[in-house]
Each structure stands twice: as C-alpha cells, then as structure tokens.
Short mmCIF file of C-alpha atoms in Angstrom, two decimals:
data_model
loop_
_atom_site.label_atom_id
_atom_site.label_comp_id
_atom_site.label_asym_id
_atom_site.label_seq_id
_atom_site.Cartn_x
_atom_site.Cartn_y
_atom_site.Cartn_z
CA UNK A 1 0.00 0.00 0.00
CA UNK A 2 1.15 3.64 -0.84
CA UNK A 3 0.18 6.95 0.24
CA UNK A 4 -1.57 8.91 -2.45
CA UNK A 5 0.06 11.56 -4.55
CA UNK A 6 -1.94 15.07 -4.22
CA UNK A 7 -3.42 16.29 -7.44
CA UNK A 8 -2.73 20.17 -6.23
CA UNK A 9 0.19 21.39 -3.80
CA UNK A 10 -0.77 25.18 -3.80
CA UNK A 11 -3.52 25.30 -0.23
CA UNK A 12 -2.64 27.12 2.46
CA UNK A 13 -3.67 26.64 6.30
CA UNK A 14 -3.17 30.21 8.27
CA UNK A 15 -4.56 31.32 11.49
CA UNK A 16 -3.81 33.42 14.86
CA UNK A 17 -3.60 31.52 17.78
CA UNK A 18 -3.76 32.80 21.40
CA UNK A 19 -2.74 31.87 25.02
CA UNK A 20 -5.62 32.76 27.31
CA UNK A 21 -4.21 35.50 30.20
CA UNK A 22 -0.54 35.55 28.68
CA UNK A 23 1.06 37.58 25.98
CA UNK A 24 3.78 34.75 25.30
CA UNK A 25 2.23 33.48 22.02
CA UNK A 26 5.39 32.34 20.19
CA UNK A 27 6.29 28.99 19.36
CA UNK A 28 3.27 27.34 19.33
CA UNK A 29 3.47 24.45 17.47
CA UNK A 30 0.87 24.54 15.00
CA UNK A 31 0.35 20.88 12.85
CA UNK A 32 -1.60 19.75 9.59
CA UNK A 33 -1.95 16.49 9.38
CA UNK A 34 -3.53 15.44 5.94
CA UNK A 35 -3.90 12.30 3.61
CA UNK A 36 -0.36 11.95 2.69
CA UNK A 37 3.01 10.25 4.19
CA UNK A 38 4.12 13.43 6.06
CA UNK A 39 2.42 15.82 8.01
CA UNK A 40 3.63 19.72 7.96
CA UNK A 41 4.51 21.71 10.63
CA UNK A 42 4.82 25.83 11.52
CA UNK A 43 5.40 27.82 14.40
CA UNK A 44 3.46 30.93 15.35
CA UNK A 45 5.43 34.05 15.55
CA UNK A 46 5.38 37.04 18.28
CA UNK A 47 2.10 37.51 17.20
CA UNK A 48 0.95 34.31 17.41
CA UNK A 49 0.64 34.14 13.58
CA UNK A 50 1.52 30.91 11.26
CA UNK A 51 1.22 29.65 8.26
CA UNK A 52 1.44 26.22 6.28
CA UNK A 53 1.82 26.40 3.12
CA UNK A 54 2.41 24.05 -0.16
CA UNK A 55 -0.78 21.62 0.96
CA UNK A 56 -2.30 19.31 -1.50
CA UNK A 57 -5.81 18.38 -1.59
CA UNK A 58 -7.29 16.65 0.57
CA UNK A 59 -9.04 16.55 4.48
CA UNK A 60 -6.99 17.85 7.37
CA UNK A 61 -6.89 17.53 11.15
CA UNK A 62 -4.78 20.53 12.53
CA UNK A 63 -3.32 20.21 15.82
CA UNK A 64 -2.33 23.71 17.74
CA UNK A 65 -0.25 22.53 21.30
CA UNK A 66 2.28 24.56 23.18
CA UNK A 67 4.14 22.78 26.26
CA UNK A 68 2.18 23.13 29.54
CA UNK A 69 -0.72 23.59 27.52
CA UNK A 70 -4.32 22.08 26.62
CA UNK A 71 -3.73 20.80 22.86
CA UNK A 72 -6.89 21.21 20.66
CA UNK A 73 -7.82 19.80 17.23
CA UNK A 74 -9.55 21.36 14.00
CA UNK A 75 -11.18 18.62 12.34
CA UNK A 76 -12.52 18.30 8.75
CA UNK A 77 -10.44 20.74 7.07
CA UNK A 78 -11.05 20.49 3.34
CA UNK A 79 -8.62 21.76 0.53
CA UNK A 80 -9.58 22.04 -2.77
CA UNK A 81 -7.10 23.08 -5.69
CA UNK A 82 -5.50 26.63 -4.65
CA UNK A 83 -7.65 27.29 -1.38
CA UNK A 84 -6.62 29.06 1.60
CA UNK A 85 -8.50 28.48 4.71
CA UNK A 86 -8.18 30.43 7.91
CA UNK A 87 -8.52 29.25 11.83
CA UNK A 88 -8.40 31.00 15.26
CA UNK A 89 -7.63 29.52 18.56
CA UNK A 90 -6.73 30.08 22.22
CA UNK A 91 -4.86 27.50 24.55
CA UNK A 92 -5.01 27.34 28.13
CA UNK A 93 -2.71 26.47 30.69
CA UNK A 94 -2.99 23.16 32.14
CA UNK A 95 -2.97 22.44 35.85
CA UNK A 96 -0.49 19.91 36.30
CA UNK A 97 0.94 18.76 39.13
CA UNK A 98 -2.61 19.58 41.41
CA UNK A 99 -4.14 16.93 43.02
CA UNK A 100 -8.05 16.24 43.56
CA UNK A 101 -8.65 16.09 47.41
CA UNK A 102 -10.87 13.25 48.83
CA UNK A 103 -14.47 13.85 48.29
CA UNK A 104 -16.42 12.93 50.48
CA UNK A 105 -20.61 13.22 49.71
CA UNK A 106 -22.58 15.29 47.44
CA UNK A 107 -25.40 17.51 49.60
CA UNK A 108 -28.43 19.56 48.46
CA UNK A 109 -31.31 21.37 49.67
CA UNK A 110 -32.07 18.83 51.86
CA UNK A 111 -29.13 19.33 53.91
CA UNK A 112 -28.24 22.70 53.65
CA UNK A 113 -31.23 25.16 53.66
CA UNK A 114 -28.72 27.84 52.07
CA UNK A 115 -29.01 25.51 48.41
CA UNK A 116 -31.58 26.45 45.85
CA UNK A 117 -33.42 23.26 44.20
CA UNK A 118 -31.30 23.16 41.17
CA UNK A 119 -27.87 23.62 43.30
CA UNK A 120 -25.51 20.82 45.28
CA UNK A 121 -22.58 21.32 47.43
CA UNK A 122 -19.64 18.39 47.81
CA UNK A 123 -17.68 18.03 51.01
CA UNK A 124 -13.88 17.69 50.76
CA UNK A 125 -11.50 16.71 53.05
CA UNK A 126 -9.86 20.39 52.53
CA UNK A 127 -10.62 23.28 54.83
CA UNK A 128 -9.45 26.36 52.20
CA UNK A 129 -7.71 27.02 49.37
CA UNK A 130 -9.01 27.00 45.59
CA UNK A 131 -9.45 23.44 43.67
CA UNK A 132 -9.52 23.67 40.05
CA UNK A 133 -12.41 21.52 39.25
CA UNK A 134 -15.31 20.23 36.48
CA UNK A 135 -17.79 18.07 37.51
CA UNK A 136 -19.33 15.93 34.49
CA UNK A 137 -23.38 14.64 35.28
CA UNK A 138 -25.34 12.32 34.05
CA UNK A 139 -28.33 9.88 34.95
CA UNK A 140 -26.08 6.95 33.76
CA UNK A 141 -23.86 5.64 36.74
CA UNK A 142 -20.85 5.23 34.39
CA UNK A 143 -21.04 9.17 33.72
CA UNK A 144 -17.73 10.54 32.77
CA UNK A 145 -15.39 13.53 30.48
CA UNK A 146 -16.87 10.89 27.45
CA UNK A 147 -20.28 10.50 28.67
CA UNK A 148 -22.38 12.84 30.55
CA UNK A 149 -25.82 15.08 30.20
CA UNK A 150 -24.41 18.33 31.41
CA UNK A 151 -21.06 19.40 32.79
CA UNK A 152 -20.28 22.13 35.08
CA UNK A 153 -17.67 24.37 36.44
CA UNK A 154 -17.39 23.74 40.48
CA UNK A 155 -16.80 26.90 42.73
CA UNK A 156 -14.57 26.50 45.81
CA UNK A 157 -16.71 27.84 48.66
CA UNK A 158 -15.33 28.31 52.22
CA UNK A 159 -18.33 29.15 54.46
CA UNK A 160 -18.08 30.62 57.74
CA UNK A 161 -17.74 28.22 60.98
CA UNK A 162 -17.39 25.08 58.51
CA UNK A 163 -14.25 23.00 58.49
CA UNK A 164 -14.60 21.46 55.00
CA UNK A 165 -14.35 23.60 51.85
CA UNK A 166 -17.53 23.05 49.99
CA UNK A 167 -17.15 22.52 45.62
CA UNK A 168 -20.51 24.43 44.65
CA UNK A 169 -22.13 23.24 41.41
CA UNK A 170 -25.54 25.09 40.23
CA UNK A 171 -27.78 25.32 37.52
CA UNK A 172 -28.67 21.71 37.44
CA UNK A 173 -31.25 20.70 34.55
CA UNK A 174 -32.73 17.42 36.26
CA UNK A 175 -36.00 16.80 37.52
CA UNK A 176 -36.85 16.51 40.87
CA UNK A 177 -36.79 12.86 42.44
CA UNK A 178 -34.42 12.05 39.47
CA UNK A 179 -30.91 10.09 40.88
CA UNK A 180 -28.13 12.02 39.12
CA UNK A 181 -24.63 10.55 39.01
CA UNK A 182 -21.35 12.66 38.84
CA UNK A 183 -17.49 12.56 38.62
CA UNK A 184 -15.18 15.23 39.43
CA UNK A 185 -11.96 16.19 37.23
CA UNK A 186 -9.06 18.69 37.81
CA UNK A 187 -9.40 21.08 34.85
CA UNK A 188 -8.28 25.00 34.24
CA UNK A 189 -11.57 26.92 35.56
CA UNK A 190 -10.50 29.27 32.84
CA UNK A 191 -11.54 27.23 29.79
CA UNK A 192 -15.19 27.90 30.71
CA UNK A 193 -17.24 26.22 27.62
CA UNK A 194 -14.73 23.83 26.00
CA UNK A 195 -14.48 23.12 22.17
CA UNK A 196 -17.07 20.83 20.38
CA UNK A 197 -15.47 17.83 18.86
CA UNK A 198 -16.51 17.25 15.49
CA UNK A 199 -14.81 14.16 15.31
CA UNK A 200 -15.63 12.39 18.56
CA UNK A 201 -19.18 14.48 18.58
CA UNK A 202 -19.00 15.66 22.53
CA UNK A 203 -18.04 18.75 24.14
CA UNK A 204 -14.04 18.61 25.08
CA UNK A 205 -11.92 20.75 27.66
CA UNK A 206 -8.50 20.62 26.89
CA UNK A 207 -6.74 21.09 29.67
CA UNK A 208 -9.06 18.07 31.43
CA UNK A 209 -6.76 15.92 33.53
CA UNK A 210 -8.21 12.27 32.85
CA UNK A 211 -6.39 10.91 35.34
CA UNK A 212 -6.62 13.13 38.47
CA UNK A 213 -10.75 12.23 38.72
CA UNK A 214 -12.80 11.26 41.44
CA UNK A 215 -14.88 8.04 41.99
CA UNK A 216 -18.56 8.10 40.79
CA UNK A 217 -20.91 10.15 43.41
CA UNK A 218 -24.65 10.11 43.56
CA UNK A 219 -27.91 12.28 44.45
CA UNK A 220 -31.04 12.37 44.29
CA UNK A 221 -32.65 15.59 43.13
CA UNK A 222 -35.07 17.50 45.64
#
C-alpha cells in the first residue's frame, strides 16, 4: 500500500492563535496532518501568527499545542485546488501537578437550607484554598469527560464556621426525584465552555486531567 500523490500542492492553512491570560504566544506548534506520508509543521510568531503552506488536496486535522498547555484539534479541514483556509484559537494552561482532594458526599437542599433546588454542594477533606475543578453529570452511573448530560464548572466555597471547603455546582437541569450521578476532574476553571469535537461528537476541555478524577458520586434531586 502507498500513500496517495496530491493532485494540487498550492492550499494554504493560516490562522492566529492565542494563550488565554498571557502575551507569550510564540512557538506554538501549529500541525496539519492530511492524507499523505508526512504531516507539515509551523510555528506561530510574536504575534501568534503561522502559516502552512504548499498543501495538497485533501481533508486535514490541525493540531495547535504549546508545552504546559491544553492541545486542541480542528477537524474536517477540506482543501480544494488553490484554497486558503483560515482558523483562530486560544490555549489554556494546564494544571499539572494539582491533586483532587478526597471527596467525600454530594449535599443539596435537603441538607443545607442555604441551596436552591437546582444547586448541590460536595464536602472535601480540605478546609481552604481553591481546587480547580469540572464536575461531568449524568443519569447513567458510568457518567464521565466521554459520557455525561451536562457538565459544570465547580466553585470553591469556604463558608463561615465550617471546616470542610464546599465545591458548589448550580444550575442543574434534572427533575426533581431524578438520581443524578457525577465525577469530578481537575481542569483549568478558565476554559469555561470547552471546544465541540466534530470528530468524537462531545463537548471537550482541553486542559481536562483524565487521570486526576474522582470516583462516581450520587444524588437524588429534591
């Protein structure tokens, strides 16, 4: 088996890409992988500018990654004789090295008369600080990053005369009586909504740590 030979070389792939809360948006490696044997590469300049050039025809997946960084994907990327296509990004910084604290159970209304129906609260074994954190929820029990219903950014709430720090998590869209399961991952609280992922079809966050997660927790909603 061979790779196939490109009918036209002359597409171009060109783009700005940005690093969320930082002005240091050189280097970032910037890759278009197409059809053919070998993929091409550029680097974004002080402006966070690149361009590949010399691209035959074809459909690309561009990956954009900078070290210490959530890497992202474009998928679907189709060149056509001389096209030029453009893309924007922005990376975020991942949160390595953080640990998830133990967890210890997931409250709501019926607990704390401070929660609203549509709100839970999740004990920790922590008394303060900040924990960078995304809960994924679903009514499956094997909920996780890959399956879930809704996902949601958790606050880090330190309330008066308690000795645990709370993870807050609102807006919930399940109806009362309903048993919702969740799972908690160390992500950057920064990348708010994520990137849909045309090719795997569900809603990604790049700077997700897969492996620093919590076991699956249940509730039932008021």
């Amino acid at each position: 088996e061979q790779y196939p030979e490109p009918l036209f070389t002359n597409s171009v792939i060109h783009g700005d890409i940005d690093v969320y809360d930082s002005y240091e948006v050189e280097d970032i490696s910037v890759i278009a992988h197409g059809p053919y044997e070998k993929s091409k590469k550029a680097l974004t300049n002080a402006d966070g500018a690149f361009l590949i050039s010399g691209l035959g025809n074809g459909t690309y997946e561009v990956e954009i990654s900078k070290e210490g960084h959530g890497t992202k994907y474009h998928y679907g990327i189709q060149l056509f004789g001389n096209d030029t296509v453009w893309i924007r990004d922005e990376l975020y910084e991942r949160m390595n090295g953080i640990k998830l604290p133990e967890l210890y159970e997931v409250h709501t209304s019926d607990y704390y008369d401070f929660l609203s129906e549509d709100k839970v609260v999740i004990t920790t074994n922590r008394s303060q600080g900040e924990i960078p954190a995304r809960v994924f929820l679903s009514e499956d029990k094997e909920v996780s990053y890959k399956n879930f219903q809704c996902t949601r950014q958790a606050h880090s709430v330190n309330r008066r005369g308690f000795d645990t720090l709370l993870l807050f998590v609102e807006n919930l869209p399940f109806q009362s009586g309903r048993k919702v399961y969740l799972r908690v991952y160390i992500c950057n609280p920064d990348e708010h909504y994520g990137y849909f992922n045309k090719k795997t079809g569900i809603l990604t966050f790049s700077t997700l740590e897969k492996d620093e997660r919590s076991s699956v927790m249940s509730f039932t909603m008021p």
